[in-house]
PDB file of C-alpha atoms in Angstrom:
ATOM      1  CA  UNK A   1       0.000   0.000   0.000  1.00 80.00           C
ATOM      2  CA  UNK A   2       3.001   2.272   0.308  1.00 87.00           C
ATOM      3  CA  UNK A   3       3.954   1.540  -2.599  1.00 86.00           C
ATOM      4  CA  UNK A   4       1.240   2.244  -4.848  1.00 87.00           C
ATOM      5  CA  UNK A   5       0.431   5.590  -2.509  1.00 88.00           C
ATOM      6  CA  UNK A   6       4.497   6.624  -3.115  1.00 91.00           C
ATOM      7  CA  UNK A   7       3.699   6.119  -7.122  1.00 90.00           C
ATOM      8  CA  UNK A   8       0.839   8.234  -6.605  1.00 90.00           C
ATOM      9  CA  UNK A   9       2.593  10.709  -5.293  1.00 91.00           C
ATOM     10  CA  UNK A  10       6.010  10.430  -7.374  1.00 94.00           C
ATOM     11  CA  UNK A  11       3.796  10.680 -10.459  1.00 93.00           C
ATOM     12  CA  UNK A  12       2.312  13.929  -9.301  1.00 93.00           C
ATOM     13  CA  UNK A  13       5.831  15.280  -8.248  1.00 95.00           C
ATOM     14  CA  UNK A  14       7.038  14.167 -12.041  1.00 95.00           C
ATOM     15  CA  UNK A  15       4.489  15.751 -13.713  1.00 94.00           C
ATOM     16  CA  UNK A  16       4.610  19.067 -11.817  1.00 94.00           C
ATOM     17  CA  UNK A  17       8.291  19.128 -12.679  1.00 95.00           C
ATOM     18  CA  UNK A  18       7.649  18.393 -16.414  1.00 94.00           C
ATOM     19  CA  UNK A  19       5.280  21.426 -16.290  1.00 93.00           C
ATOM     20  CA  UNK A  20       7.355  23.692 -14.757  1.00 94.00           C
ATOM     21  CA  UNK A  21      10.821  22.635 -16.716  1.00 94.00           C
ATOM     22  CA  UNK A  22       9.323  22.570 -20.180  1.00 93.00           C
ATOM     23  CA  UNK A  23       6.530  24.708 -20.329  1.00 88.00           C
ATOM     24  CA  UNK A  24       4.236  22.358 -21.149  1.00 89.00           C
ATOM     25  CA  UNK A  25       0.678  24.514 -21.210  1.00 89.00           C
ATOM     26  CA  UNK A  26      -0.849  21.475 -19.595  1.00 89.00           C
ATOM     27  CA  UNK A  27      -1.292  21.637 -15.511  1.00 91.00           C
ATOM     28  CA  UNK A  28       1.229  19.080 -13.778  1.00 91.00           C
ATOM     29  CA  UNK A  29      -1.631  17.238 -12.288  1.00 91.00           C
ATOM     30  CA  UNK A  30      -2.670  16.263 -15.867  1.00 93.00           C
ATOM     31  CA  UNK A  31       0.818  15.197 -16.566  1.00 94.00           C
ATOM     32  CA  UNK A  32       1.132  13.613 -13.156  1.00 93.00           C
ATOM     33  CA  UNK A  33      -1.994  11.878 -14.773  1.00 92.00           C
ATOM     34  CA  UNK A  34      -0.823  10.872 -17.961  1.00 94.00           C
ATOM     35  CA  UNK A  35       2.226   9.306 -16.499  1.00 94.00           C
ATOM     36  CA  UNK A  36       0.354   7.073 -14.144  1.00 92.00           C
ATOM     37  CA  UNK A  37      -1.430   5.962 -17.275  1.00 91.00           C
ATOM     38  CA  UNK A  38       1.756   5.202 -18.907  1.00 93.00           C
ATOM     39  CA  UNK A  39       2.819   3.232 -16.179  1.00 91.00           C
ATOM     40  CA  UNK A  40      -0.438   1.431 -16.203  1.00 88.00           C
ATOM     41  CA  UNK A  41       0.649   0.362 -19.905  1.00 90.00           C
ATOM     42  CA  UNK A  42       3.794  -0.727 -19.522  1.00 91.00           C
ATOM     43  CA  UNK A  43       3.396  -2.672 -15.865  1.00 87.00           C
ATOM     44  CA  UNK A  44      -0.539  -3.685 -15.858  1.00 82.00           C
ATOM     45  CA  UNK A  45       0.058  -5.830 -12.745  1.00 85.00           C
ATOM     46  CA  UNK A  46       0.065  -3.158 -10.609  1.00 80.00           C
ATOM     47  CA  UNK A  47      -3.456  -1.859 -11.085  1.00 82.00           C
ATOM     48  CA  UNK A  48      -5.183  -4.104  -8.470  1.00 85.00           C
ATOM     49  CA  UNK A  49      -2.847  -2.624  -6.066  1.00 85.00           C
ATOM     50  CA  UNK A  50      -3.685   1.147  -6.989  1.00 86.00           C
ATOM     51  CA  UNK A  51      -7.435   0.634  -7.701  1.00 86.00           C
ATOM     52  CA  UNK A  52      -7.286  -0.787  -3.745  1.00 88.00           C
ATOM     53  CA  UNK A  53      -5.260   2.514  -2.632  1.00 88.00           C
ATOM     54  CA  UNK A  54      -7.422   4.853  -4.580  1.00 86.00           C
ATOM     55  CA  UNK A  55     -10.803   3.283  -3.306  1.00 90.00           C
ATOM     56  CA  UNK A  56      -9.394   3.895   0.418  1.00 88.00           C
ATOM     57  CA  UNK A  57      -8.329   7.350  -0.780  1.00 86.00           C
ATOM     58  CA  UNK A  58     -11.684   8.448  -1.901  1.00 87.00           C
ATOM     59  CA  UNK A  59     -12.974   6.757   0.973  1.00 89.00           C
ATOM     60  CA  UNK A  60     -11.504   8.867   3.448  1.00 85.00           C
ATOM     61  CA  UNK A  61     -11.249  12.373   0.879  1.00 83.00           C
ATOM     62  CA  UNK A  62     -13.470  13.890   3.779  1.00 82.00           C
ATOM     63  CA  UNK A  63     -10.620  14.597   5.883  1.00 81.00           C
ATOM     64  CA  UNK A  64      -8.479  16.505   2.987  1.00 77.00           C
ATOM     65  CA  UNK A  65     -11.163  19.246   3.539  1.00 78.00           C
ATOM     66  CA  UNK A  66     -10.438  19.781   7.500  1.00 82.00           C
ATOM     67  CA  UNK A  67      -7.341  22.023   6.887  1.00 82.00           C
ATOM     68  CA  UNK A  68      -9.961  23.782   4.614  1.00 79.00           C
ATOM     69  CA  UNK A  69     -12.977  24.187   7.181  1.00 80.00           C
ATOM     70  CA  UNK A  70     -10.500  24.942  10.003  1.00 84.00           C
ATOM     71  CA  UNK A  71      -8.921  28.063   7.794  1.00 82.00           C
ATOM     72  CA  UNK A  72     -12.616  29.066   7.116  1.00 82.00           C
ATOM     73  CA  UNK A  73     -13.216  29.196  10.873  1.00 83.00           C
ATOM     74  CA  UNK A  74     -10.428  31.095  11.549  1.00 87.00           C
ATOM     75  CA  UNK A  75     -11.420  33.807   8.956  1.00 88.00           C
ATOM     76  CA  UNK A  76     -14.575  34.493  11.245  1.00 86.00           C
ATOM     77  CA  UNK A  77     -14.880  38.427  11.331  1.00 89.00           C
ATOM     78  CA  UNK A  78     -14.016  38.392   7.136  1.00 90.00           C
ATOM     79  CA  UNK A  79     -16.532  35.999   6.554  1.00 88.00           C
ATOM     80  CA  UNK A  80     -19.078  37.999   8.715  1.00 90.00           C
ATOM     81  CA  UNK A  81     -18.194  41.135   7.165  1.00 93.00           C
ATOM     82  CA  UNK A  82     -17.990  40.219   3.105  1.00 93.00           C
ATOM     83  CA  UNK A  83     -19.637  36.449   3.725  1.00 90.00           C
ATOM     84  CA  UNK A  84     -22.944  37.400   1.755  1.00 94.00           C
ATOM     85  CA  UNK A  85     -21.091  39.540  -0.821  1.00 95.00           C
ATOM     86  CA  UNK A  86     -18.430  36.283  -1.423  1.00 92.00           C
ATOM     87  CA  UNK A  87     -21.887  33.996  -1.272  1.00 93.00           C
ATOM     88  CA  UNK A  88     -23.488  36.465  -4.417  1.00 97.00           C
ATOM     89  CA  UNK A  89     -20.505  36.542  -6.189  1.00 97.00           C
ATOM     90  CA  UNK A  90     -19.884  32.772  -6.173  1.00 95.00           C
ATOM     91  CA  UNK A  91     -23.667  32.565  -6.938  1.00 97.00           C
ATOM     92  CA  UNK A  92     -23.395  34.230  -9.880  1.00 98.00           C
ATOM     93  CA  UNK A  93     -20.451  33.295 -11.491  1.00 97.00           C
ATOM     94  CA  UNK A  94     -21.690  29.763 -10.960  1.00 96.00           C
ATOM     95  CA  UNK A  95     -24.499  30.392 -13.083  1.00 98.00           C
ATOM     96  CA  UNK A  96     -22.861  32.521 -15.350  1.00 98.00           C
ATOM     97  CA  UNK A  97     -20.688  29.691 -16.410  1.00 97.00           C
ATOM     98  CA  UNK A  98     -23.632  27.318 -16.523  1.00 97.00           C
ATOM     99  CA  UNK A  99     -25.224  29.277 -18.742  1.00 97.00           C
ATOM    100  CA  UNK A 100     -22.084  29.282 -20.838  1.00 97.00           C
ATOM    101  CA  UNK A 101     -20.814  26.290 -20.604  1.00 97.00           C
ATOM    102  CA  UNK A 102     -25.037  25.438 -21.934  1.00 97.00           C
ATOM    103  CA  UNK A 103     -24.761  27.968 -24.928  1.00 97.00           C
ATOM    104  CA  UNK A 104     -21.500  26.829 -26.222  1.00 96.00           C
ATOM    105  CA  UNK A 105     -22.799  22.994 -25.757  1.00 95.00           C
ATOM    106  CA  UNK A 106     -25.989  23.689 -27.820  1.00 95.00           C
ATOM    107  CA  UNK A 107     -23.571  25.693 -30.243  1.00 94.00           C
ATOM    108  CA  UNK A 108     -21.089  22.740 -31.018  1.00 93.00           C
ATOM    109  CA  UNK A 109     -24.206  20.359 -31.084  1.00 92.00           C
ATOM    110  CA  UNK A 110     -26.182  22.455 -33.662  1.00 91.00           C
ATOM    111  CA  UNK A 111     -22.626  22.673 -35.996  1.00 89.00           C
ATOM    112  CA  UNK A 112     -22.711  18.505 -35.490  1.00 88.00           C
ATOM    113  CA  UNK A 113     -25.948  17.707 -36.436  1.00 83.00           C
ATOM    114  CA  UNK A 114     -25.898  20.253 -39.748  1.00 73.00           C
ATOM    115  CA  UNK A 115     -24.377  18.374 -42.395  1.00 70.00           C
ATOM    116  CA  UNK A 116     -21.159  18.943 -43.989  1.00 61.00           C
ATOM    117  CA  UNK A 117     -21.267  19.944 -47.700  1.00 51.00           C
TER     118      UNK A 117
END
């Protein structure tokens, strides 16, 4: 189990460094990503191993967000002062990129279904 959570991690580490030595526009998460998937082609055996480590992982992802809820709770008197202005704001930008995200989705959809000439 150390194992597979120390490839985990090295991947990450690798892929942040690949972003940050090359340039490469793509976050180092993603290329953390993509090199866990390469080692998932070359050594298949160890997928078992890592599908166990991620499933405890997500199983306990609940306590990543402490650290989170403990800095909110320090942040009291901000939050009481700008708490319903952050609230709107985050509100609307939500739906602002819903609505978005909806127009450009019914905008490549339309292009599909017109045919080609």
């Amino acid at each position: 189990m150390i194992g597979a959570i120390a490839l985990l991690l090295m991947c990450q580490l690798l892929g942040e460094a690949l972003h940050r030595l090359t340039g490469i526009p793509l976050p180092g998460a993603v290329l953390g990503l993509l090199l866990l998937l390469l080692w998932f082609v070359i050594r298949p055996r160890e997928r078992p191993v890592l599908s166990a480590v991620a499933t405890w992982l997500i199983a306990h992802l609940s306590i990543m967000f402490v650290p989170a809820a403990v800095g909110l709770m320090q942040q009291g008197a901000i939050l009481s002062r700008y708490g319903a202005g952050i609230v709107i704001a985050t509100a609307i930008s939500t739906i602002l990129t819903l609505l978005v995200t909806v127009s450009v989705f019914r905008v490549v959809a339309r292009r599909q279904e017109s045919p080609s000439r």
